[in-house]
PDB file of C-alpha atoms in Angstrom:
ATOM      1  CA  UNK A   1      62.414  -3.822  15.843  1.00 46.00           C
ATOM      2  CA  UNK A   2      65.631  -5.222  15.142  1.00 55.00           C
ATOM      3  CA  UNK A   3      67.443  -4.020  18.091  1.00 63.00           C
ATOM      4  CA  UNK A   4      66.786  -5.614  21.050  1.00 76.00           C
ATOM      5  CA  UNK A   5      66.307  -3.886  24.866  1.00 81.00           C
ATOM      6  CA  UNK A   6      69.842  -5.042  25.618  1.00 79.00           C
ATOM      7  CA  UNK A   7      71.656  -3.448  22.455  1.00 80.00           C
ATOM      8  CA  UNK A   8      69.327  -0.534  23.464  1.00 83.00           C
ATOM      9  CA  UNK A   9      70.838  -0.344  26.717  1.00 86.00           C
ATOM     10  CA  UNK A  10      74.094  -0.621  25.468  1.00 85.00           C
ATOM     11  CA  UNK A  11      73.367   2.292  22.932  1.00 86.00           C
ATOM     12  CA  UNK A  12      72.485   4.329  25.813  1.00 88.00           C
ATOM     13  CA  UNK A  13      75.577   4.005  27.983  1.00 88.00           C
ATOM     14  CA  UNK A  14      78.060   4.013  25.165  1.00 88.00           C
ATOM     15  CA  UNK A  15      76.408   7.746  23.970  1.00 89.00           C
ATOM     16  CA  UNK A  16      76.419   8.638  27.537  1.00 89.00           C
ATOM     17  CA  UNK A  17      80.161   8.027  27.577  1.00 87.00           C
ATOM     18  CA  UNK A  18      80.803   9.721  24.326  1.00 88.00           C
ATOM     19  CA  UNK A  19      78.902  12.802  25.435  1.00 89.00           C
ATOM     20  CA  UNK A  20      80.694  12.831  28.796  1.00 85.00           C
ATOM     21  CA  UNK A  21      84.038  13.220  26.415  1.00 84.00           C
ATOM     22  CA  UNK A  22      82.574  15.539  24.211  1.00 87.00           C
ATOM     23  CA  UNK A  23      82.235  17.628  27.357  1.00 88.00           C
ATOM     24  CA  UNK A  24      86.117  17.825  28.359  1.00 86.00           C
ATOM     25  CA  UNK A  25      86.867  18.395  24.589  1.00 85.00           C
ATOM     26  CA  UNK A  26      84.646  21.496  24.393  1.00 88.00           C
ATOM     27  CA  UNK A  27      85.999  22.757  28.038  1.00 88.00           C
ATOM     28  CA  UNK A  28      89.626  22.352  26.088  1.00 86.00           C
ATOM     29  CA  UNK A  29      88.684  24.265  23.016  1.00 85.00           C
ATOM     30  CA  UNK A  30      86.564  27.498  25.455  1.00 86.00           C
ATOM     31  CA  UNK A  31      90.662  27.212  27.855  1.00 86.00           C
ATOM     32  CA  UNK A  32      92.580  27.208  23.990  1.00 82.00           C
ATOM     33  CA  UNK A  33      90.229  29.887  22.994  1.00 80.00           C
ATOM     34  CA  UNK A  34      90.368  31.655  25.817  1.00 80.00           C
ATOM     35  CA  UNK A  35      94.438  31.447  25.904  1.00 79.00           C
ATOM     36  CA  UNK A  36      94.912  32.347  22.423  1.00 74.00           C
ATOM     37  CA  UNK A  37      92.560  35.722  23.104  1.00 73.00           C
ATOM     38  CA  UNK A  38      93.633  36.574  26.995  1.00 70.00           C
ATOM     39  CA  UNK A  39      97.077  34.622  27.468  1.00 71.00           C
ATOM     40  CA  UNK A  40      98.325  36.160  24.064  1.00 71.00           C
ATOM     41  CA  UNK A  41      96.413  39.168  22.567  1.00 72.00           C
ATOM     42  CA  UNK A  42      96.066  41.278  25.861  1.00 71.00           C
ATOM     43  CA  UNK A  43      99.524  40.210  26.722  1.00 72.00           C
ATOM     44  CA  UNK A  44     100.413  41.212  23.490  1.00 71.00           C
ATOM     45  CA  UNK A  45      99.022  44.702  23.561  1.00 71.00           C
ATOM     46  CA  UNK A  46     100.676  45.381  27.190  1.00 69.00           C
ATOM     47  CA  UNK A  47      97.840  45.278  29.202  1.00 68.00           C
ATOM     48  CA  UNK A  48      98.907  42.978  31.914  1.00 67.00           C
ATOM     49  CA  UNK A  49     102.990  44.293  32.140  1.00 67.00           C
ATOM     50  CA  UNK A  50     104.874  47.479  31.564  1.00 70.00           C
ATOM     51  CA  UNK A  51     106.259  45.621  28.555  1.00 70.00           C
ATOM     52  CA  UNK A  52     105.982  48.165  25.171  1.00 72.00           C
ATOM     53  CA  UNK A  53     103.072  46.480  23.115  1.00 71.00           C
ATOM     54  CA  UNK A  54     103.952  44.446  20.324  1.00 73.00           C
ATOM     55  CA  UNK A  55     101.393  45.397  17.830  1.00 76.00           C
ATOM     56  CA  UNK A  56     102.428  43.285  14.820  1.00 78.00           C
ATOM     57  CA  UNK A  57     101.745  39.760  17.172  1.00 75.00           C
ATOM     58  CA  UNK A  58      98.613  41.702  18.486  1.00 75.00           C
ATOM     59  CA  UNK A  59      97.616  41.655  14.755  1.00 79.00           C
ATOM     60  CA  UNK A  60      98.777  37.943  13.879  1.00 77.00           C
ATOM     61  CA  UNK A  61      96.919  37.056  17.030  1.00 76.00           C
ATOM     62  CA  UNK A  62      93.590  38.281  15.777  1.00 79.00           C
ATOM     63  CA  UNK A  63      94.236  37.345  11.768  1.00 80.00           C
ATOM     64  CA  UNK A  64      94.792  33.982  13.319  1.00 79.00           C
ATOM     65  CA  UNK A  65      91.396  33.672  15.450  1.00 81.00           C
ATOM     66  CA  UNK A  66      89.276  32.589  12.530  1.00 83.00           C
ATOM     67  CA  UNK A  67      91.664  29.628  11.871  1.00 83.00           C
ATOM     68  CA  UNK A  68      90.920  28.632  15.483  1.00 82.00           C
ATOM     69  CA  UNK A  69      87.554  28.920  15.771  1.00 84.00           C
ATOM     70  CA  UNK A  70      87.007  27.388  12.172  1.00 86.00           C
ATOM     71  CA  UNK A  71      89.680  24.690  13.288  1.00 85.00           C
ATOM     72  CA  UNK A  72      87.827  24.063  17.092  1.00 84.00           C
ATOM     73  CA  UNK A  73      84.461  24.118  15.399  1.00 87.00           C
ATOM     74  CA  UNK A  74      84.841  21.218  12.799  1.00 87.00           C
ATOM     75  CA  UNK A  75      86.773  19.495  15.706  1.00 85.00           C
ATOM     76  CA  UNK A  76      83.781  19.545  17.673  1.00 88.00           C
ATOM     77  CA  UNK A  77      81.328  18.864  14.628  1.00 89.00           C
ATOM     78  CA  UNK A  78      83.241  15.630  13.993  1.00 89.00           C
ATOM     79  CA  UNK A  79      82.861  15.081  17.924  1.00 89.00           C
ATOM     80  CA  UNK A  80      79.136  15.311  18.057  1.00 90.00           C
ATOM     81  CA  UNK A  81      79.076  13.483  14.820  1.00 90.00           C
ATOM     82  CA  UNK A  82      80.959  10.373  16.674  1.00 90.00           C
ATOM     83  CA  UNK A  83      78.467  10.524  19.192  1.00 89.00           C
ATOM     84  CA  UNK A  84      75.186  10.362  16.979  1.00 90.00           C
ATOM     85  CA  UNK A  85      77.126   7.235  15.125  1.00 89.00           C
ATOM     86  CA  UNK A  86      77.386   5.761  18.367  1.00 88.00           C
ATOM     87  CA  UNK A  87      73.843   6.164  19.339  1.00 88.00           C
ATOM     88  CA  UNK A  88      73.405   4.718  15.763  1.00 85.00           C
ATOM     89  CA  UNK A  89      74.688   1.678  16.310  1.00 83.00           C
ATOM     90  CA  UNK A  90      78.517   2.898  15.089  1.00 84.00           C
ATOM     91  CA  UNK A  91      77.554   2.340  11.644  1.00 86.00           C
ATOM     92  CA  UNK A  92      80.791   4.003  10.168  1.00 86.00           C
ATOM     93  CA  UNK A  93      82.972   2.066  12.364  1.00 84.00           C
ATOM     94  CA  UNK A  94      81.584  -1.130  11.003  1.00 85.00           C
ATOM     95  CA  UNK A  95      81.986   0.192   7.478  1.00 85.00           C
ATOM     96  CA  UNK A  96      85.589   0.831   7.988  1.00 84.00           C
ATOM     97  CA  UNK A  97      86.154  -1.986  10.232  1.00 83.00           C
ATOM     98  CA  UNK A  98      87.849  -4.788   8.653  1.00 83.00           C
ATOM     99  CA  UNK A  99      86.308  -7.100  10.647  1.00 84.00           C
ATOM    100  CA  UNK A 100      82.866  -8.716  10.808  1.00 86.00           C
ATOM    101  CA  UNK A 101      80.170  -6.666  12.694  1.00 85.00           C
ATOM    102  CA  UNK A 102      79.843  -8.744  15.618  1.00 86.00           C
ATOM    103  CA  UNK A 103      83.352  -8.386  16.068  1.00 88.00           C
ATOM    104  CA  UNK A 104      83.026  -4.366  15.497  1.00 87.00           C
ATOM    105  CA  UNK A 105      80.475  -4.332  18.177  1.00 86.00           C
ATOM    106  CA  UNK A 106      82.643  -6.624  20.943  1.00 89.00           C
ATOM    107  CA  UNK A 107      85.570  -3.820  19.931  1.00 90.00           C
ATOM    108  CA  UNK A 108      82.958  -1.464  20.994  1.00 89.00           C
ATOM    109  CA  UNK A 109      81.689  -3.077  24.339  1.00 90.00           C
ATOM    110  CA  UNK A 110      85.657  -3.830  25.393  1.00 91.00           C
ATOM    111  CA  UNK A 111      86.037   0.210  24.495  1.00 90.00           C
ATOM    112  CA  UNK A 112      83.341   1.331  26.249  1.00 90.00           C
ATOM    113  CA  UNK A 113      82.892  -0.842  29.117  1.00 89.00           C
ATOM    114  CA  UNK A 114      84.855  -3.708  29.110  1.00 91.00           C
ATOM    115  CA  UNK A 115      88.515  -2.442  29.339  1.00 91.00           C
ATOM    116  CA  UNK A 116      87.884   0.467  32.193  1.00 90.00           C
ATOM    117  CA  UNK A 117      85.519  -2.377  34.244  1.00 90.00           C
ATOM    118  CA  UNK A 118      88.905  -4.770  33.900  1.00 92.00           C
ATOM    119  CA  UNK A 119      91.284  -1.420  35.154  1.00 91.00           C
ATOM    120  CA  UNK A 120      88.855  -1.024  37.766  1.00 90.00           C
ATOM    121  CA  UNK A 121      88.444  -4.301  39.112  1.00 91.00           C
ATOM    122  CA  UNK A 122      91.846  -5.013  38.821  1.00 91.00           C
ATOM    123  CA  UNK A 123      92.648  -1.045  40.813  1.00 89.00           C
ATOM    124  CA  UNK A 124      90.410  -2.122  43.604  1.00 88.00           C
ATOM    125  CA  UNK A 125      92.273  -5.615  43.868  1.00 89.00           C
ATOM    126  CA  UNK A 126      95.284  -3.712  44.326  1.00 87.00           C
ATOM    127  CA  UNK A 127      93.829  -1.853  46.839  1.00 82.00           C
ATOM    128  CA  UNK A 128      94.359   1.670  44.905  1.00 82.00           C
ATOM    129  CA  UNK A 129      93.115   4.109  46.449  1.00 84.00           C
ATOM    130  CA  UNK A 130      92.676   6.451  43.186  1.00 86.00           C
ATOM    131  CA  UNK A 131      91.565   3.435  41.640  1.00 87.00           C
ATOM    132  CA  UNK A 132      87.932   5.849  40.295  1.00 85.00           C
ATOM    133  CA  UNK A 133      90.608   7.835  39.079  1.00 88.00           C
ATOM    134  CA  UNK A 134      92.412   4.909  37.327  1.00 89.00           C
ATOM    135  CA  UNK A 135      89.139   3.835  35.301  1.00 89.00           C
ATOM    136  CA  UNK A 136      88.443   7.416  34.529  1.00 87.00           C
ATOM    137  CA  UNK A 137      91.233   8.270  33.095  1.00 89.00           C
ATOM    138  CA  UNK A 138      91.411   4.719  31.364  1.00 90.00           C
ATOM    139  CA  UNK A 139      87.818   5.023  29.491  1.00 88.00           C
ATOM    140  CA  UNK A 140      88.621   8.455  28.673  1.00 88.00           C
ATOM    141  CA  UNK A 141      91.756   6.771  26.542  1.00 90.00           C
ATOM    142  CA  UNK A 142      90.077   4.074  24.980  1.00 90.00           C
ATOM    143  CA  UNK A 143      87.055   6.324  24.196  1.00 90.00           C
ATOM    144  CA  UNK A 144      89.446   8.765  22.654  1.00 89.00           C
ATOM    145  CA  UNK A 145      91.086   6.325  20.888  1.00 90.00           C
ATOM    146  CA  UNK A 146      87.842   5.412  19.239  1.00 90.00           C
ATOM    147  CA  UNK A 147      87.096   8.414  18.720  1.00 89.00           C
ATOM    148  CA  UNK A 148      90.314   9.089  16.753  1.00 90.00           C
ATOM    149  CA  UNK A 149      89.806   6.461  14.415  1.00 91.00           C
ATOM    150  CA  UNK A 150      86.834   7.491  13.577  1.00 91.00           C
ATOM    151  CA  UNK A 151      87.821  11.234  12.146  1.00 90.00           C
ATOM    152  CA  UNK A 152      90.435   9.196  10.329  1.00 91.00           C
ATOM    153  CA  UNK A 153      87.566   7.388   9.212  1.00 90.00           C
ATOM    154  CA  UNK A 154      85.548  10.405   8.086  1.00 91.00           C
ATOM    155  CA  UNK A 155      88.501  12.377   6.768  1.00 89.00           C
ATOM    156  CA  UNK A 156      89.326   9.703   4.813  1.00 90.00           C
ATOM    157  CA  UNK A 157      86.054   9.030   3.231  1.00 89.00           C
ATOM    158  CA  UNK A 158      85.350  12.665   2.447  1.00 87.00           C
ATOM    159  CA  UNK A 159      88.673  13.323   1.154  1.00 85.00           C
ATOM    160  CA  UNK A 160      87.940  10.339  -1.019  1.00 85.00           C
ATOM    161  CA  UNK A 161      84.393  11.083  -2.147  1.00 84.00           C
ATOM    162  CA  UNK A 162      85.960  14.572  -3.005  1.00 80.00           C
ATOM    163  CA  UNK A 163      88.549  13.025  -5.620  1.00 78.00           C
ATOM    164  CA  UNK A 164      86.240  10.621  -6.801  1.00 78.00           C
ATOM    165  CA  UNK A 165      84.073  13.571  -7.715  1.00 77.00           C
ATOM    166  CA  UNK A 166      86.607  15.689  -9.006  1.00 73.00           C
ATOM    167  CA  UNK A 167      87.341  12.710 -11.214  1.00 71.00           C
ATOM    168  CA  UNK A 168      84.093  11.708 -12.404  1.00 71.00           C
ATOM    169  CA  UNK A 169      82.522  15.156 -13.541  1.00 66.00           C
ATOM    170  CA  UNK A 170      82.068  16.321 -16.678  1.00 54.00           C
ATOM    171  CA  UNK A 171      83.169  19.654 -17.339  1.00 51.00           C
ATOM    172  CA  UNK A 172      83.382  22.104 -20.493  1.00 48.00           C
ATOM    173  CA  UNK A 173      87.302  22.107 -19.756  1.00 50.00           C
ATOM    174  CA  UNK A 174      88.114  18.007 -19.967  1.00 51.00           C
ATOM    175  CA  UNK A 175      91.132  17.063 -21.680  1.00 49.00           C
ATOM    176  CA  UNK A 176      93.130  13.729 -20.972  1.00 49.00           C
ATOM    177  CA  UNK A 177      95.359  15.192 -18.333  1.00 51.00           C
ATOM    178  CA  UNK A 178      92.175  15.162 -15.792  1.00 49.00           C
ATOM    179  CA  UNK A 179      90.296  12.459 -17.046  1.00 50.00           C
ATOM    180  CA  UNK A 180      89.022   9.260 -15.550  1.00 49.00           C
ATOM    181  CA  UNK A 181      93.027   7.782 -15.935  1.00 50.00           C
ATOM    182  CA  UNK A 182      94.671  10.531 -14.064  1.00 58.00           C
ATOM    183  CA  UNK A 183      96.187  10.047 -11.031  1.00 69.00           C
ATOM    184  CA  UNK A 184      96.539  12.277  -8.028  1.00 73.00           C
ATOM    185  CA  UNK A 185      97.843  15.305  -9.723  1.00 76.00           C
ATOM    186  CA  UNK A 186      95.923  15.516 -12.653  1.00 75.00           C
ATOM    187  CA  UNK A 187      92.883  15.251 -10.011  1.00 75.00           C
ATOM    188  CA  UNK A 188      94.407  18.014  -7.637  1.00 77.00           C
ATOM    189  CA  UNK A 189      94.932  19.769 -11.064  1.00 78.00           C
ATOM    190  CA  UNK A 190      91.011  19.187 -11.846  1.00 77.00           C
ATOM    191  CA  UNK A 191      90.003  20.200  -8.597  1.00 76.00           C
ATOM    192  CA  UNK A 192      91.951  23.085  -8.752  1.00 81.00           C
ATOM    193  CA  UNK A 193      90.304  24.208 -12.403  1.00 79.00           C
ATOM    194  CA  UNK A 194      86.536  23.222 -10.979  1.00 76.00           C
ATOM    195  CA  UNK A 195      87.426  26.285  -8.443  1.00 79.00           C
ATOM    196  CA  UNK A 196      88.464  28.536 -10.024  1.00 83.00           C
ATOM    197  CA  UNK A 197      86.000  28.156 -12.798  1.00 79.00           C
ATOM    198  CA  UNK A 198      83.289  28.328 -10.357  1.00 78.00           C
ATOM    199  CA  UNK A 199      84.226  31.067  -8.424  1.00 80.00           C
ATOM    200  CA  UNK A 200      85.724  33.534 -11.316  1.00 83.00           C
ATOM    201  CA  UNK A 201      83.347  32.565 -14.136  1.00 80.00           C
ATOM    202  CA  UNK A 202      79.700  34.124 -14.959  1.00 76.00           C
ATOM    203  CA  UNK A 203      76.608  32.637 -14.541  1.00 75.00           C
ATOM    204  CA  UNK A 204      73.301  32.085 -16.413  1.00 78.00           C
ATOM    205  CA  UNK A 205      69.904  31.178 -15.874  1.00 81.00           C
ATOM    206  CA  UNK A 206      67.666  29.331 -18.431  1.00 83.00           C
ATOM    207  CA  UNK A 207      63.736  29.092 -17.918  1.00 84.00           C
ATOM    208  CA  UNK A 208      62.205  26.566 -19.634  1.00 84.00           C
ATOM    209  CA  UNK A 209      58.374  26.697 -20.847  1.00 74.00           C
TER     210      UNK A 209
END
């Protein structure tokens, strides 16, 4: 194997941490979900107040509840997708990383372990009495951090793979305006055409003996 029982280790304890996060992110998106539905949709319809119900919020409210969950479920998709990287070895990180790998994976350790160990030691030096409080909060910002920069990271490179696609097909419709010299809006153009052509245009099926 060519990961060794310390790496291992690390792997361990730097998902551990990333699922521990995951968990407060899904408790916020259940309280936003939650809020949206009971702070604004029975407050809407007057069932908490003597207030007259306002039916026309009541009805943005619930047009607007498959944008949230849509919204909170990629959010957490790209979550638990940071955390299988990270039991990976962080290999998108160390695509995207402009610096070497070893260097990717010390960013990683001071992340993970090294800056909240320095908060803490330097908390109980202090003689801080919140000082579990102190690292807490401080590994849930770097980890957060991290975790930031790596939906940038995936955004990015699936926004990009998209326009590199939407560049390189070959379609019945091609004409110099969306070919491979076209910049942004001849793509969004392209991408635009691909759509609607797939979605409003027929189909056929050819067997072949």
């Amino acid at each position: 194997s060519d990961v060794s029982s310390g790496l291992f280790f690390l792997r361990i304890v730097y998902t551990l941490a990333s699922l521990f996060i995951i968990g407060f992110l899904l408790a916020f998106v259940v309280l936003l979900l939650f809020h949206v539905v009971l702070g604004g949709l029975v407050t809407e319809l007057g069932f908490t107040s003597d207030m007259p119900a306002e039916y026309p919020l009541a009805a943005a409210t619930i047009l607007s509840l498959p944008t949230f969950v849509n919204g909170c479920s990629t959010f957490l998709v790209i979550a638990f997708s940071f955390a299988s990287d990270t039991w990976g070895g962080n290999e998108l990180m160390k695509y995207a990383s402009p610096f070497s790998v070893v260097v990717t994976e010390w960013i990683a350790f001071f992340v993970y372990l090294g800056i909240p160990v320095l908060v803490g030691s330097f908390s109980l030096i202090t003689s801080h009495d919140d000082w579990y409080q102190i690292t807490l909060l401080t590994r849930f910002g770097c980890i957060l951090v991290f975790a930031a920069f790596y939906a940038v990271c995936v955004v990015y490179y699936e926004v990009r793979a998209c326009f590199m696609l939407a560049r390189e097909l070959d379609v019945k419709y091609e004409c110099q305006e969306y070919g491979d010299g076209a910049g942004v809006k001849g793509i969004l153009k392209r991408a635009i055409l691909l759509r609607q052509v797939n979605r409003w245009s027929g189909s056929k099926v050819v067997s072949y003996i």
